[in-house]
Structures are given as C-alpha cells and as structure tokens.
Amino acid sequence: MTARNLSLETTFALLGFTDYPELQIPLFLMFLIMYIITVVGNLGMMVIIKTNPKFHTPMYFFLSHLSFVDFCYSSIVTPKLLENLVMADKSIFYSSCMLQYFLSCTAVVTESFLLAVMAYDRFVAICNPLLYTVVMSQRLCALLVAGSYLWGMFGPLVLLCYALQLNFSGHKLINHFFCEYTALIAVSSSNTHIPLLLLFGLATFNEVSTLLIILTSYVFIFVTVLNIRSASGRRKAFSTCASHLTAITIFHGTILSLYCVPNSKNSRQTVKVASVFYTVVNPMLNPLIYSLRNKDVKDAFRKLIDTKASFH
C-alpha cells in the first residue's frame, strides 16, 4: 500500500484543551456564548448593510465582506472546538482536517487583506474627499474584494498541495484545537522543511505587505488630519478610523505575537491561547467594535430588533 493511500486512511485526534479536564464545561459554555454573539453580530451586520441604502458605500461594502469572512472563519473552527470539549471522541478524518486547514487559512489571509483594503479606503476618504466617489468606484471596490479572496485562496492552496504529499499513517494526535498548519504537519513522518519554509515565506509576505499598506495609509491620514484647523473636524476624521484601527490592532497584534513564540513543546499552550483570539475572539469583536462606535449602525440595529419584535 502506498504512502498516499495510508494517509487517506489516517484519522487525527485534536487534543485541544485536554490538559485542563476541569475546564472543559466552562470553556464549552464560554465559547458557545462567543459563537452565538459572533453569528448574530456578523449576520446582523451583513443584513443591515444589505437592506439599508444609507450603508451602500465602499466602506460598508468592505465591512460586509469582513463580516462574511468572520462568520465563515468562526463557523469553520468553533463548532468542532465545541464538540471536542464535550465529546470523548476527538477524532477528525484526514480529508476533513485538510479541508478545515484550507478554509480557515483562506479566511485569515483574506481578512488581513480586507483590513488593508479598508485602510486604503479610509486614506482616500480623508486625504482625497472630493475624488472619493470617483476613485473608489464600484468596479475598483469589486476588484479589491475579489483580489483579497483570490490571494486568500492562493497561498493556502499551495501549502495544501505540499501537505497532501506528506505521509500520515495511523492515528495521529494534533496538539491543537483545530487543524492549524504547523500542528498538522508536525505529526507527519515526512520531511517538512519545504512546507515550513513556504509557510514562513507566505506568512511574512502577507504580514509585511498588508502592514505596509495600513501603515502608509495611516501616516498620510494622520498628516492630513493634523492639518485640519477645527478641533471638531479632527475628531470627526479620527472617529471614522477608530473602529478600523482597533480591529487592526487586535488582529495583527495576535498574528505578530505568534511570530514571537519560540518553537518548543512548552509554547504550544501559548500558541493555542493566541489562536483563540484570532479564530474565536476577533470574529466576535469586529461587529461589536464597528457597531458600538457607529451611531448609524447602532440605530439600524435597534430598528432591525424593533421590526422583528413587532412581528412577534
């Protein structure tokens, strides 16, 4: 039997947080509440933006796609996490694990580029307000979003092709709560030097390029805002960027913290905790960040809730 056929018969077990058996139920309840908030918040944001003409602008167009990606990302990872916290059988099939890796990695890369696109959108809106509607045309917005999704799939697909060539046989224990790439290939009996090198190269390119776009955009934004004479004008300009800056700080702060974690057995728990932030916490916080700091979104949420309540 070939190594490829042996891999197809492989099952993995996601260890997750089994080191803390007394916390399984509390963690299940906490992650369940967070997942419900994530689903309601992101789907609610998408419905509000779609149904309210006031939000048919480039900024909210990008925000609706960010909400879609966050909803998908959380739904790819969290249900299996919840299942493993209460079920004795923590196994996952080879094909399911590979699919979960690909979809989750696609979501995180897509989100990083969507956040960069949103930074560029704020740059155009604040630095070139008179040309905003011309520059941020529907065609350009669609191309920027499509490019984010396509690049989000490209890198993970390359890594997936290499992962599929690795030899996995028998019952493998993955020391993570989902099929994260480094944890997945760590249980392979093949040489993983090239996949790890590719992962580092792609991850570095994604992080450096998106942060460069974000930082460049905000340098120009801050210079422009500081040149605004009225204090109220400066506050209004900064307030339009505050939610986006908060989302960027949480997302990229977590990703960069993973770069700083040394590759050792003792660091796996640190990696798991950091991974919870960008797989579970961040998708939950984004709709809250954008709605709590935006009066129009808060009013639209209230109207949506009142409309549903009136039907009952």
mmCIF file of N, CA and C in Angstrom, residues 21-31:
data_model
loop_
_atom_site.group_PDB
_atom_site.id
_atom_site.type_symbol
_atom_site.label_atom_id
_atom_site.label_comp_id
_atom_site.label_asym_id
_atom_site.label_seq_id
_atom_site.Cartn_x
_atom_site.Cartn_y
_atom_site.Cartn_z
ATOM 1 N N PRO A 21 -8.950 19.156 32.191
ATOM 2 C CA PRO A 21 -10.257 18.478 32.163
ATOM 3 C C PRO A 21 -11.326 19.184 32.989
ATOM 4 N N GLU A 22 -10.928 19.851 34.063
ATOM 5 C CA GLU A 22 -11.900 20.538 34.920
ATOM 6 C C GLU A 22 -12.474 21.789 34.253
ATOM 7 N N LEU A 23 -11.840 22.250 33.178
ATOM 8 C CA LEU A 23 -12.298 23.464 32.494
ATOM 9 C C LEU A 23 -13.111 23.181 31.238
ATOM 10 N N GLN A 24 -13.329 21.912 30.922
ATOM 11 C CA GLN A 24 -13.999 21.569 29.664
ATOM 12 C C GLN A 24 -15.406 22.183 29.569
ATOM 13 N N ILE A 25 -16.210 22.042 30.593
ATOM 14 C CA ILE A 25 -17.580 22.573 30.566
ATOM 15 C C ILE A 25 -17.596 24.099 30.597
ATOM 16 N N PRO A 26 -16.815 24.738 31.512
ATOM 17 C CA PRO A 26 -16.766 26.214 31.482
ATOM 18 C C PRO A 26 -16.289 26.762 30.136
ATOM 19 N N LEU A 27 -15.287 26.113 29.545
ATOM 20 C CA LEU A 27 -14.794 26.552 28.235
ATOM 21 C C LEU A 27 -15.862 26.364 27.158
ATOM 22 N N PHE A 28 -16.585 25.245 27.230
ATOM 23 C CA PHE A 28 -17.667 24.988 26.267
ATOM 24 C C PHE A 28 -18.719 26.097 26.330
ATOM 25 N N LEU A 29 -19.139 26.457 27.536
ATOM 26 C CA LEU A 29 -20.161 27.494 27.705
ATOM 27 C C LEU A 29 -19.654 28.851 27.231
ATOM 28 N N MET A 30 -18.389 29.152 27.554
ATOM 29 C CA MET A 30 -17.813 30.435 27.151
ATOM 30 C C MET A 30 -17.722 30.535 25.623
ATOM 31 N N PHE A 31 -17.197 29.484 24.978
ATOM 32 C CA PHE A 31 -17.051 29.500 23.519
ATOM 33 C C PHE A 31 -18.404 29.455 22.818
#
